[in-house]
CSV table of C-alpha atoms in Angstrom, one decimal:
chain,number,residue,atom,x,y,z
A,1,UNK,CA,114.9,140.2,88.5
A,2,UNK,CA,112.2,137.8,88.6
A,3,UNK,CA,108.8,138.0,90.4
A,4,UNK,CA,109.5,134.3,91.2
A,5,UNK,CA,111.8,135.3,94.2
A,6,UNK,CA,108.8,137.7,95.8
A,7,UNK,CA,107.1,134.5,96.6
A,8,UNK,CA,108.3,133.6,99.8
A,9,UNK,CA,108.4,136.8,100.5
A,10,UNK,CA,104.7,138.0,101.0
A,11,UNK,CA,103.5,138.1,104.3
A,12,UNK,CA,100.1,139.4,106.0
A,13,UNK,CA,98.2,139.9,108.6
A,14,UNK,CA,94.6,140.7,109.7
A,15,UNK,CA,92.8,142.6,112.9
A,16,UNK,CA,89.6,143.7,114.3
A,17,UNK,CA,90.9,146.4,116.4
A,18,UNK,CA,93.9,148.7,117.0
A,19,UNK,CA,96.4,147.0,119.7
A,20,UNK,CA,99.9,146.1,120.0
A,21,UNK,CA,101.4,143.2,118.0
A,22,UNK,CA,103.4,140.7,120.3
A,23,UNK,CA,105.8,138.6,118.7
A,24,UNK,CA,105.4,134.7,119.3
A,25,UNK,CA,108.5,133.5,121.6
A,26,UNK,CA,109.7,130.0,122.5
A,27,UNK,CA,108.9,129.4,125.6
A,28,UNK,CA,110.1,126.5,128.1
A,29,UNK,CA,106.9,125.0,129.1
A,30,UNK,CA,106.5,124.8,132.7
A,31,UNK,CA,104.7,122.6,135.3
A,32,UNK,CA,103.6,125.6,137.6
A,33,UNK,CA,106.6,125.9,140.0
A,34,UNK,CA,108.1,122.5,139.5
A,35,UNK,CA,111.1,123.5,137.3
A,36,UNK,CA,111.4,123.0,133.1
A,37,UNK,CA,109.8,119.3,131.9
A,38,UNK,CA,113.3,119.6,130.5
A,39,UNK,CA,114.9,118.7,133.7
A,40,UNK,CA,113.9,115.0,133.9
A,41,UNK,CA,115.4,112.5,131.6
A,42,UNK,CA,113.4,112.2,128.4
A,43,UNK,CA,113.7,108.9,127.9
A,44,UNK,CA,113.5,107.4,131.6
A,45,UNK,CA,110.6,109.8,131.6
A,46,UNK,CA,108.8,108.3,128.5
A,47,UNK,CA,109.4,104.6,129.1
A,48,UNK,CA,107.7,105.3,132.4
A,49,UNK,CA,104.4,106.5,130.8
A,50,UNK,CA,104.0,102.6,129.1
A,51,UNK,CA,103.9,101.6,132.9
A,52,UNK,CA,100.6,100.3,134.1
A,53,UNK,CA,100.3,103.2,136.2
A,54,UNK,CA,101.7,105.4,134.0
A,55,UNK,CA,99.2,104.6,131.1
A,56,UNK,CA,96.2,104.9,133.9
A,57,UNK,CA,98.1,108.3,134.8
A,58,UNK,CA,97.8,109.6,131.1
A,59,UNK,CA,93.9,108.7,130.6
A,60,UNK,CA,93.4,110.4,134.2
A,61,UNK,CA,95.1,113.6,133.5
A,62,UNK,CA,93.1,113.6,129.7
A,63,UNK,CA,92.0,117.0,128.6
A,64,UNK,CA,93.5,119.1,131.0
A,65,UNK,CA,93.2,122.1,131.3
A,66,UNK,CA,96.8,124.2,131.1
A,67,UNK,CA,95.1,126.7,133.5
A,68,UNK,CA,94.6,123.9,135.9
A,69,UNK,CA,98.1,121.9,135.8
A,70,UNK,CA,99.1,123.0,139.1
A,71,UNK,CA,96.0,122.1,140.9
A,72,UNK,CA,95.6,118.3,139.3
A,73,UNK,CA,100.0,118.0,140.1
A,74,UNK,CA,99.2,118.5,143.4
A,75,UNK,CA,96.7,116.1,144.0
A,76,UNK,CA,98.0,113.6,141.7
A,77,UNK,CA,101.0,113.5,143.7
A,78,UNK,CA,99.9,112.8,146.7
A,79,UNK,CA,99.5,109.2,145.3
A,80,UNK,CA,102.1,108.8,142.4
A,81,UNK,CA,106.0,110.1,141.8
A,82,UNK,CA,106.4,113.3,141.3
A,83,UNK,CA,108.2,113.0,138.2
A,84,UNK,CA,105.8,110.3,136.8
A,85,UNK,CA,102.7,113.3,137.2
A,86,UNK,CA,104.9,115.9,135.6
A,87,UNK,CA,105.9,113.2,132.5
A,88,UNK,CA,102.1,112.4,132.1
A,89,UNK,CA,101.1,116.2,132.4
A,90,UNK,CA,103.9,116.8,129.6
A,91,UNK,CA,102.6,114.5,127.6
A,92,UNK,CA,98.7,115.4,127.8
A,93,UNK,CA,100.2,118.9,126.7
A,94,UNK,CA,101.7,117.8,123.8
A,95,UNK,CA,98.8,115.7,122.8
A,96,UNK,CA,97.1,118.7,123.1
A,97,UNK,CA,99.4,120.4,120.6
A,98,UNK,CA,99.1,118.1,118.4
A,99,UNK,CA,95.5,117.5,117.4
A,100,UNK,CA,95.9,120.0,114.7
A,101,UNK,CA,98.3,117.9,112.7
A,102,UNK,CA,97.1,114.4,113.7
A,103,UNK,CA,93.4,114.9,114.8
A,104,UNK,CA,92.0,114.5,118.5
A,105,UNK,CA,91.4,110.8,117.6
A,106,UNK,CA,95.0,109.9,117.1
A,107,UNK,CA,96.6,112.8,119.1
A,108,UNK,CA,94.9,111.3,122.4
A,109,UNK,CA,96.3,107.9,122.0
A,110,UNK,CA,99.4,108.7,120.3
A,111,UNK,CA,103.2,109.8,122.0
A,112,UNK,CA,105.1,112.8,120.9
A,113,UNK,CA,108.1,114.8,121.5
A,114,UNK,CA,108.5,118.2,121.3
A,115,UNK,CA,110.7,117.9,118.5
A,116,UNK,CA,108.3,115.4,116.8
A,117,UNK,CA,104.8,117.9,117.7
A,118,UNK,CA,106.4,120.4,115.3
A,119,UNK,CA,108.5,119.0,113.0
A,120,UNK,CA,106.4,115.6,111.8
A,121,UNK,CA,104.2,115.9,108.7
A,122,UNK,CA,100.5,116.7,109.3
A,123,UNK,CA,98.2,113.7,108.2
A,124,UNK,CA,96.8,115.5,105.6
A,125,UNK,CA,100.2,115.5,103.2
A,126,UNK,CA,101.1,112.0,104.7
A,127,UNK,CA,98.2,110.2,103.7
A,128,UNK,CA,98.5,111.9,100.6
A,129,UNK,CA,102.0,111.2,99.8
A,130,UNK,CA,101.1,107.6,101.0
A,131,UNK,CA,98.4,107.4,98.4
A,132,UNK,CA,100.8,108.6,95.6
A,133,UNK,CA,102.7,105.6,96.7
A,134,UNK,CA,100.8,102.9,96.6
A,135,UNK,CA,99.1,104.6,93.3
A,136,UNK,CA,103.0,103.5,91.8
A,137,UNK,CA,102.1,100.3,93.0
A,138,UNK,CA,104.2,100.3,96.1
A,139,UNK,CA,104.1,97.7,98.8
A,140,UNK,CA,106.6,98.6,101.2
A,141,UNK,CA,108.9,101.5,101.8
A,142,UNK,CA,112.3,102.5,103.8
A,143,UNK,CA,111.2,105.5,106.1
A,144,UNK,CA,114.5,106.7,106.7
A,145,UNK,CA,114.4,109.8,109.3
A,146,UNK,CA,110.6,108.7,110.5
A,147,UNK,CA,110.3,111.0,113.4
A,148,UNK,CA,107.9,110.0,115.5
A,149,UNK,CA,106.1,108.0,113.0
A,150,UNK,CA,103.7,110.5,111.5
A,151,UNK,CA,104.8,109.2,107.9
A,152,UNK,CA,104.9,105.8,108.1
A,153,UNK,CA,101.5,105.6,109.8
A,154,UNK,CA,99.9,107.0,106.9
A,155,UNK,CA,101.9,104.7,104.8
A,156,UNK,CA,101.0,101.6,106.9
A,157,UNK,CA,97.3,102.7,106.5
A,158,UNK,CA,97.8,102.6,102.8
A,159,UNK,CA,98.5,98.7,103.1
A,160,UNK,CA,102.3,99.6,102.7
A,161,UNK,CA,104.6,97.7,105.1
A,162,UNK,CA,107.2,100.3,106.8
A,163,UNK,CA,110.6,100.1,107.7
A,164,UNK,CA,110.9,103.2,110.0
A,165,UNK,CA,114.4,104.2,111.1
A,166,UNK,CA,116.2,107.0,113.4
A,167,UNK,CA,119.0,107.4,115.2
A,168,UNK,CA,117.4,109.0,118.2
A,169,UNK,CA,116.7,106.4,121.3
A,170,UNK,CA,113.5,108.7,122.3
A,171,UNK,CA,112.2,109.8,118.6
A,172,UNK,CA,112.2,105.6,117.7
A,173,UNK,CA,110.9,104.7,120.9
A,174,UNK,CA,107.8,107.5,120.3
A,175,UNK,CA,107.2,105.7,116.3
A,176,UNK,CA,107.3,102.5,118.2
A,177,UNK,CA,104.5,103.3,120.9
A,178,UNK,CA,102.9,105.0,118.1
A,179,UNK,CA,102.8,102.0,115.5
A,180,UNK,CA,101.8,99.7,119.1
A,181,UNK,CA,99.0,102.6,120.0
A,182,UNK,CA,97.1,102.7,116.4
A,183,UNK,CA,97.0,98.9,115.7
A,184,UNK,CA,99.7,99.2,113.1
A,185,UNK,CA,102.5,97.2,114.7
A,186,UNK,CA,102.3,94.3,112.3
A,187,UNK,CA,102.8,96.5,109.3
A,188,UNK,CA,105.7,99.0,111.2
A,189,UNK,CA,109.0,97.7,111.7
A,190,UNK,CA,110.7,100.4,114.1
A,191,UNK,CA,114.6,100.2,113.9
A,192,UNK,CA,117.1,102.6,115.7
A,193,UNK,CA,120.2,102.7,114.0
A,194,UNK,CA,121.9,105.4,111.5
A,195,UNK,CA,119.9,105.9,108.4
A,196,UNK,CA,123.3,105.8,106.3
A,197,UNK,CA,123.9,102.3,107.3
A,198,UNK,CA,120.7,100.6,106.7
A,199,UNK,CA,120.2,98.4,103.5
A,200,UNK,CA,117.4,99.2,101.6
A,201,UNK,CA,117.5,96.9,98.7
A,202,UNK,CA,114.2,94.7,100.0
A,203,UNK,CA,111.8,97.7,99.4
A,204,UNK,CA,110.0,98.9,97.0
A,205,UNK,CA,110.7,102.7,97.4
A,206,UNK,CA,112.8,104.6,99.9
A,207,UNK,CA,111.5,107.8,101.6
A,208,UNK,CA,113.7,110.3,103.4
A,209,UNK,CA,113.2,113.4,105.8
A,210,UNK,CA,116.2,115.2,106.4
A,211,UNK,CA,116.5,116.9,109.4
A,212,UNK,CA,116.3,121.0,108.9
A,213,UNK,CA,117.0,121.8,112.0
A,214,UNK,CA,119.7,122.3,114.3
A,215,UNK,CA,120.7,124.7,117.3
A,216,UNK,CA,120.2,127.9,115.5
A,217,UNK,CA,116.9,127.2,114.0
A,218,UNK,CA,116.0,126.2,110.4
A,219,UNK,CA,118.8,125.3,107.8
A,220,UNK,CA,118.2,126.8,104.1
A,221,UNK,CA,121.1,125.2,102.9
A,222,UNK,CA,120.5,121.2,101.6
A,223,UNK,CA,123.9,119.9,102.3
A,224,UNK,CA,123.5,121.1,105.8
A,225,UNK,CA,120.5,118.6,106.3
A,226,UNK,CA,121.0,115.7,108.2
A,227,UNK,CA,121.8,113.8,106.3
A,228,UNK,CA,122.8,116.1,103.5
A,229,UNK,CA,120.5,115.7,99.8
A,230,UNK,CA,123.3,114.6,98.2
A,231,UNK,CA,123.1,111.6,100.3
A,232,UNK,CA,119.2,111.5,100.7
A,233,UNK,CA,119.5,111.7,96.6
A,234,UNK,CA,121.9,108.8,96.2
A,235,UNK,CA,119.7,106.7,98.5
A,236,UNK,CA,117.1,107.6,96.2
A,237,UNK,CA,118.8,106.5,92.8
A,238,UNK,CA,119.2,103.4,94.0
A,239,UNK,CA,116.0,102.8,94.9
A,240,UNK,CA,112.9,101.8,91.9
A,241,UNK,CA,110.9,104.8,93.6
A,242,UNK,CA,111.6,107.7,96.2
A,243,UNK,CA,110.3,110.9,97.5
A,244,UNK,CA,112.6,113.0,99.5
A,245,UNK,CA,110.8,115.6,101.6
A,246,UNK,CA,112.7,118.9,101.6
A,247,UNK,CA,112.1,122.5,102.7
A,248,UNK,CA,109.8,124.4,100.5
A,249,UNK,CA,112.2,127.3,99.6
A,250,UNK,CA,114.7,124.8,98.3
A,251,UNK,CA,116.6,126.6,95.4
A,252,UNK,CA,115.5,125.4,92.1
A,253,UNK,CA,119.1,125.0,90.8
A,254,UNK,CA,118.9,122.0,93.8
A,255,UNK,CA,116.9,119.9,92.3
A,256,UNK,CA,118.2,117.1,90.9
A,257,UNK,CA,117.9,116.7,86.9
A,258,UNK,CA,116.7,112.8,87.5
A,259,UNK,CA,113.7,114.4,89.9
A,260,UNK,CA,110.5,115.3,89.6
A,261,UNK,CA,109.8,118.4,91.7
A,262,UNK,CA,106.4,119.3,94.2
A,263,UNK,CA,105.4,121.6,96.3
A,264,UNK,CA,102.7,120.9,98.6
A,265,UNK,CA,100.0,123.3,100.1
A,266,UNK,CA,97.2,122.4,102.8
A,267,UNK,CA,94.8,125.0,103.5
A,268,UNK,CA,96.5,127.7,101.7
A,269,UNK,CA,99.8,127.3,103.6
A,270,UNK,CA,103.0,125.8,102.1
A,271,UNK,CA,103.9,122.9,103.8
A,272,UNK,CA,106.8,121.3,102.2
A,273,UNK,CA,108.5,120.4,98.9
A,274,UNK,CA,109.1,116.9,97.7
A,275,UNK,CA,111.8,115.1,95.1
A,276,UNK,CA,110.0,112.4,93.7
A,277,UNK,CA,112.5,109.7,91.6
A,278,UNK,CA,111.0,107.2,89.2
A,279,UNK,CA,108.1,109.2,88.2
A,280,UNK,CA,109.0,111.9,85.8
A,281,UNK,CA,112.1,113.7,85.6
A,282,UNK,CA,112.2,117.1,85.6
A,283,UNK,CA,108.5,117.9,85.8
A,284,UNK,CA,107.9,120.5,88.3
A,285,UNK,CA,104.0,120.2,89.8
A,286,UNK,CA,102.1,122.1,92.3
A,287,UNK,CA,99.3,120.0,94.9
A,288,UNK,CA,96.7,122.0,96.8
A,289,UNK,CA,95.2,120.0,99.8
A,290,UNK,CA,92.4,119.4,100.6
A,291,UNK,CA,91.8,117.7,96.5
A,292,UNK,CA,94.2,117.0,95.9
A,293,UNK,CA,94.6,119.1,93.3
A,294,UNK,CA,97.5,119.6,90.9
A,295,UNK,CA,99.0,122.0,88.7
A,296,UNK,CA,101.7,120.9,86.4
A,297,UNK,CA,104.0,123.0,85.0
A,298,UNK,CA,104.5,123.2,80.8
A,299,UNK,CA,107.3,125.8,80.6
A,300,UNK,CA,105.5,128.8,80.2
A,301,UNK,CA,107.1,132.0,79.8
A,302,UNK,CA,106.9,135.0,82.4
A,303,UNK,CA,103.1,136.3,82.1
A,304,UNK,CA,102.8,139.7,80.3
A,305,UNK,CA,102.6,142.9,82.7
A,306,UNK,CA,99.1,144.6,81.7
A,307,UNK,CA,97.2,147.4,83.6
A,308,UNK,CA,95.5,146.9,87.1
A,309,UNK,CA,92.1,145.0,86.2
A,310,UNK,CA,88.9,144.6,88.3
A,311,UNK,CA,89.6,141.8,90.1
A,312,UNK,CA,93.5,140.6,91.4
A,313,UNK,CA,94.1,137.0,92.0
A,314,UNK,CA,96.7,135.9,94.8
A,315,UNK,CA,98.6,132.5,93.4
A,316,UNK,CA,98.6,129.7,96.0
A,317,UNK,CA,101.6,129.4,97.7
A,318,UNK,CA,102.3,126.1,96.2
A,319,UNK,CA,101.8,127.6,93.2
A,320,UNK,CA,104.6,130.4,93.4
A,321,UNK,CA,107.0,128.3,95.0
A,322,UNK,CA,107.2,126.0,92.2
A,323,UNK,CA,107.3,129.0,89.1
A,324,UNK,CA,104.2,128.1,88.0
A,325,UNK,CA,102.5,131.4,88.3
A,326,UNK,CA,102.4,131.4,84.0
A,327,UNK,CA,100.2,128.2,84.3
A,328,UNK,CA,98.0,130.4,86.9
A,329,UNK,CA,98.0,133.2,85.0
A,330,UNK,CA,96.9,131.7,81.7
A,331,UNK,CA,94.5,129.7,83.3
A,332,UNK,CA,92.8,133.2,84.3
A,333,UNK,CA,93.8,135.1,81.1
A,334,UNK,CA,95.3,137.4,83.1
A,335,UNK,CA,99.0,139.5,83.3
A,336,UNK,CA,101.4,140.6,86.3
A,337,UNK,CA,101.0,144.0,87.8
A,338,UNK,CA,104.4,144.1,88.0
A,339,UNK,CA,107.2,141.8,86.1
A,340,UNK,CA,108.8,140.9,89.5
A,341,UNK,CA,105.4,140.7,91.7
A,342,UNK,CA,103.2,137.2,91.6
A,343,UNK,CA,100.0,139.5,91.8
A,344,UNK,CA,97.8,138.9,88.7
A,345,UNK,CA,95.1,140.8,87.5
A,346,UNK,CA,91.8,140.6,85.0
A,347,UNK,CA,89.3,141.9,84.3
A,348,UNK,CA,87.3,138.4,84.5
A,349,UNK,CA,86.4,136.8,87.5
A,350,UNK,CA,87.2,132.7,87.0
A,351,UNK,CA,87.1,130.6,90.2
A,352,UNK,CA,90.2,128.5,89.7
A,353,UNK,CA,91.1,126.9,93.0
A,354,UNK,CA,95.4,127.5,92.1
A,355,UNK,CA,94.4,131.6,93.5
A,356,UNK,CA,92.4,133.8,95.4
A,357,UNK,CA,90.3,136.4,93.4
A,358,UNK,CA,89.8,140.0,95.1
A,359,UNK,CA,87.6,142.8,93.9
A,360,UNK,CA,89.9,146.0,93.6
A,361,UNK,CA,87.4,149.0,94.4
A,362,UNK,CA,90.3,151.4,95.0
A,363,UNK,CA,94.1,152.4,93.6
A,364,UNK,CA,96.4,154.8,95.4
A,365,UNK,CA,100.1,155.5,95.2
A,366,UNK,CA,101.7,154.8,98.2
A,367,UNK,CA,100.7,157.3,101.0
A,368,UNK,CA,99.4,156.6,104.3
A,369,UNK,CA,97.3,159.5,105.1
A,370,UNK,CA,95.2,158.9,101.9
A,371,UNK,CA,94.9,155.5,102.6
A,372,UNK,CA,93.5,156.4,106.7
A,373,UNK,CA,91.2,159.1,104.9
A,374,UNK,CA,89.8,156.4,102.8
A,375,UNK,CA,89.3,153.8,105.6
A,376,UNK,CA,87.7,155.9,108.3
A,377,UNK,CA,84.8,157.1,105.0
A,378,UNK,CA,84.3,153.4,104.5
A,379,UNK,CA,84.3,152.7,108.1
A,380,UNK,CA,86.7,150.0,107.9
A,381,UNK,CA,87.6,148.0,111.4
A,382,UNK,CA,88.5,144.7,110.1
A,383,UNK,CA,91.6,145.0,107.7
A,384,UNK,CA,93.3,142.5,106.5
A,385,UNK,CA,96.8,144.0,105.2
A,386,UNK,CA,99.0,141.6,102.3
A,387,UNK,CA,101.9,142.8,101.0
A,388,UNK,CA,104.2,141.4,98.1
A,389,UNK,CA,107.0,143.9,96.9
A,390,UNK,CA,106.6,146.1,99.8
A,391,UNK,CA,109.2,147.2,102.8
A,392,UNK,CA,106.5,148.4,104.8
A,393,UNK,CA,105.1,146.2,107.5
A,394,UNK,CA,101.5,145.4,107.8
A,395,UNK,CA,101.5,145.5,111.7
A,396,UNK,CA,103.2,149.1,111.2
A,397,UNK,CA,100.7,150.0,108.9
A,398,UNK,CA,98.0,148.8,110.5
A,399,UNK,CA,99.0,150.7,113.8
A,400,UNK,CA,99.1,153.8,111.6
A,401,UNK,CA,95.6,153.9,110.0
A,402,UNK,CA,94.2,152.9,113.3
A,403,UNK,CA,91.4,150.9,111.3
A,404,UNK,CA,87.7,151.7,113.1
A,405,UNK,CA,84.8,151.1,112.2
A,406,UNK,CA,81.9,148.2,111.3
A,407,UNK,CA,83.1,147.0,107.7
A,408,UNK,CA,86.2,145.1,106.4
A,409,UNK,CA,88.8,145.6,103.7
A,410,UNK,CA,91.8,144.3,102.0
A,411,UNK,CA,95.2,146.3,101.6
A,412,UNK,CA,97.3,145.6,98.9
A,413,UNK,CA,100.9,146.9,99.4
A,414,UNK,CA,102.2,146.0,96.4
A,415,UNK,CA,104.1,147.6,93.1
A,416,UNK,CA,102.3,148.3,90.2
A,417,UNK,CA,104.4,149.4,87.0
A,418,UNK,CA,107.6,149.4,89.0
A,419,UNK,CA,105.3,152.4,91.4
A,420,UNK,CA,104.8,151.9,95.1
A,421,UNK,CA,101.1,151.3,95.8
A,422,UNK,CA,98.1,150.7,97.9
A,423,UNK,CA,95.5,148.9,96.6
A,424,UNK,CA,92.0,148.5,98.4
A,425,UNK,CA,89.3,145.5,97.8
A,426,UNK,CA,87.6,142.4,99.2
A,427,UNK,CA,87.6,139.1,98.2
A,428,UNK,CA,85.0,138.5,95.4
């Protein structure tokens, strides 16, 4: 078994005082008691925002305040259509959303659908990717499956002319406004029509984004995109360049042999992977935003399992998904913990920015009264738990040692040797 396939299975969390974990839901935003935003017709209900007075609508109901939404309704519509106040209220909401991906600069000017808040590309990895494109001396490029636009903006403010396509009336008209909104009409050609029947052949390079979602939720499986990689991976052999933007935890074996593989980080979190054709085939590479920086892989094998050092570096996720863990680990002349963990341990500490380092300060076998004992002597409040390898829950552990006190700790739960166990530290 290899540690490869712990990767996407880590998790962790972190808290400053005992209390009850809720679970996010998905809930059906709400306009006080007006009924779901839902009810309205999308599209009737966007066109109307490019109205005069739905434009002056959207700059009065700016910044809002979700607390107040009721209270501005009311009064706003006492002079406008209802249904014009709740479109323009929906929208300053999803603005609102979306400044984390796009920035309040562009979020406040730019359109969105709920679909397109969470499913677009943050600007970070777009104006990257862009960047990698015109760096292969790209000038213009076939966004198939744009969205709402997010890509091909960053491509258009690379100096790269865009075809943007989907088949969805309301997703095109939203990368239209968008293109209109930011200036970037003349480079953004927005064209609504089924990706599988436009002719690419003009452009320089071809870029798809599948869809990976449907009515259940995510789709794992890549011929289950719409449209399915096969496809996206034709398109893209036809083409001089391509990237195809996929979901991180794509199965190796799916890569294509004529692909170069990357997976993409921002922050620390995994973002997406992406099939790049006309580069270099078969090289698998790792990018940590903000850099960039890059990681490529040279076929290393599996790291040697040595004893728990004083420090343990956590891999990037980037870094894990794409099996380059033996690049990390040489890098920090270090070995695994365990031959199917991504945990690596030394006795140096190297700043290397493809891992975290953490001091270890204490090692026990997995037992839960131990590990309280231990945290109430150090007076620990602020744990942050992180497991890889583990069944245990860090919310359920974390409700167990009832973590008090005025210091902070890191909990390992992990496997060390093949043994259950609880490391203790702090990031060095």
């Amino acid at each position: 078994m290899s540690y490869w396939s712990h990767g996407a299975g880590s998790s962790q969390v972190t808290v400053r005082r005992p209390g009850r974990h809720r679970r996010r839901t998905r809930a059906v935003h709400r306009l006080a008691h007006n009924g779901p935003v839902t009810d309205l017709d999308p599209l009737a209900s966007f066109t109307s925002l490019h109205t005069p007075e739905g434009r002056a609508l959207l700059d009065e109901v700016r910044g809002t305040d979700p607390a107040r939404e009721l209270a501005v309704a009311t009064r706003l519509r006492r002079e406008h259509p209802a249904s014009l106040v709740t479109a323009a209220l929906a929208q300053e909401r999803l603005r609102q959303r979306a400044v984390a991906k796009f920035g309040a600069g562009d979020a406040e000017r730019m359109f969105f659908t709920p679909a397109g808040v969470e499913q677009s590309t943050r600007t970070s990895v777009a104006t990257y990717r862009a960047e990698r494109f015109r760096a292969l001396g790209v000038r213009s490029v076939a966004d198939l499956c744009c969205g709402i636009g997010g890509d091909a903006i960053a491509l258009a403010r690379a100096g790269i002319r865009v075809l943007a396509v989907d088949r969805d009336p309301l997703t095109a008209a939203a990368a239209r406004a968008n293109a209109e909104a930011l200036g970037l009409a003349e480079l953004i050609e927005v064209r609504e029509a089924d990706v599988t029947e436009v002719a690419t052949d003009a452009y320089d390079a071809v870029f798809v984004d599948p869809a990976r979602r449907g009515g259940r939720g995510r789709i794992f499986d890549p011929e289950a995109y719409s449209p399915p990689l096969s496809w996206a991976t034709a398109a893209a052999l036809k083409a001089p360049r391509a990237a195809l933007k996929i979901a991180p935890g794509v199965p190796h074996e799916a890569v294509p042999a004529e692909a170069e593989a990357e997976w993409i980080s921002d922050g620390g979190d995994v973002k997406e992977a992406v099939l790049w054709f006309g580069t270099e085939p078969g090289l698998i590479r790792a990018t940590l935003l903000p850099g960039p920086r890059g990681l490529r892989g040279r076929g290393l094998p599996d790291p040697p399992v040595r004893p728990l050092g004083r420090y343990l570096y956590e891999p990037d996720g980037a870094a894990i998904r794409a099996h380059l863990v033996a690049e990390v680990a040489e890098e920090l002349d270090g070995g695994l913990l365990d031959e199917t963990i991504a945990y690596i341990t030394s006795d140096h500490l190297r700043p290397t920015p493809y891992a975290t380092a953490y001091e270890i300060t204490d090692r026990l076998p997995f037992n839960v009264k131990k590990l309280k004992a231990l945290l109430r002597e150090r007076e620990v409040g602020i744990l942050t738990v992180k497991k890889r390898g583990s069944a245990v829950e860090p919310e359920e552990l974390r409700r167990k040692v009832k973590p008090q006190g005025r210091n902070s700790a890191t909990v390992f739960l992990t496997r060390v040797a093949g043994a259950p166990t609880m490391l203790v530290g702090h990031p060095a």
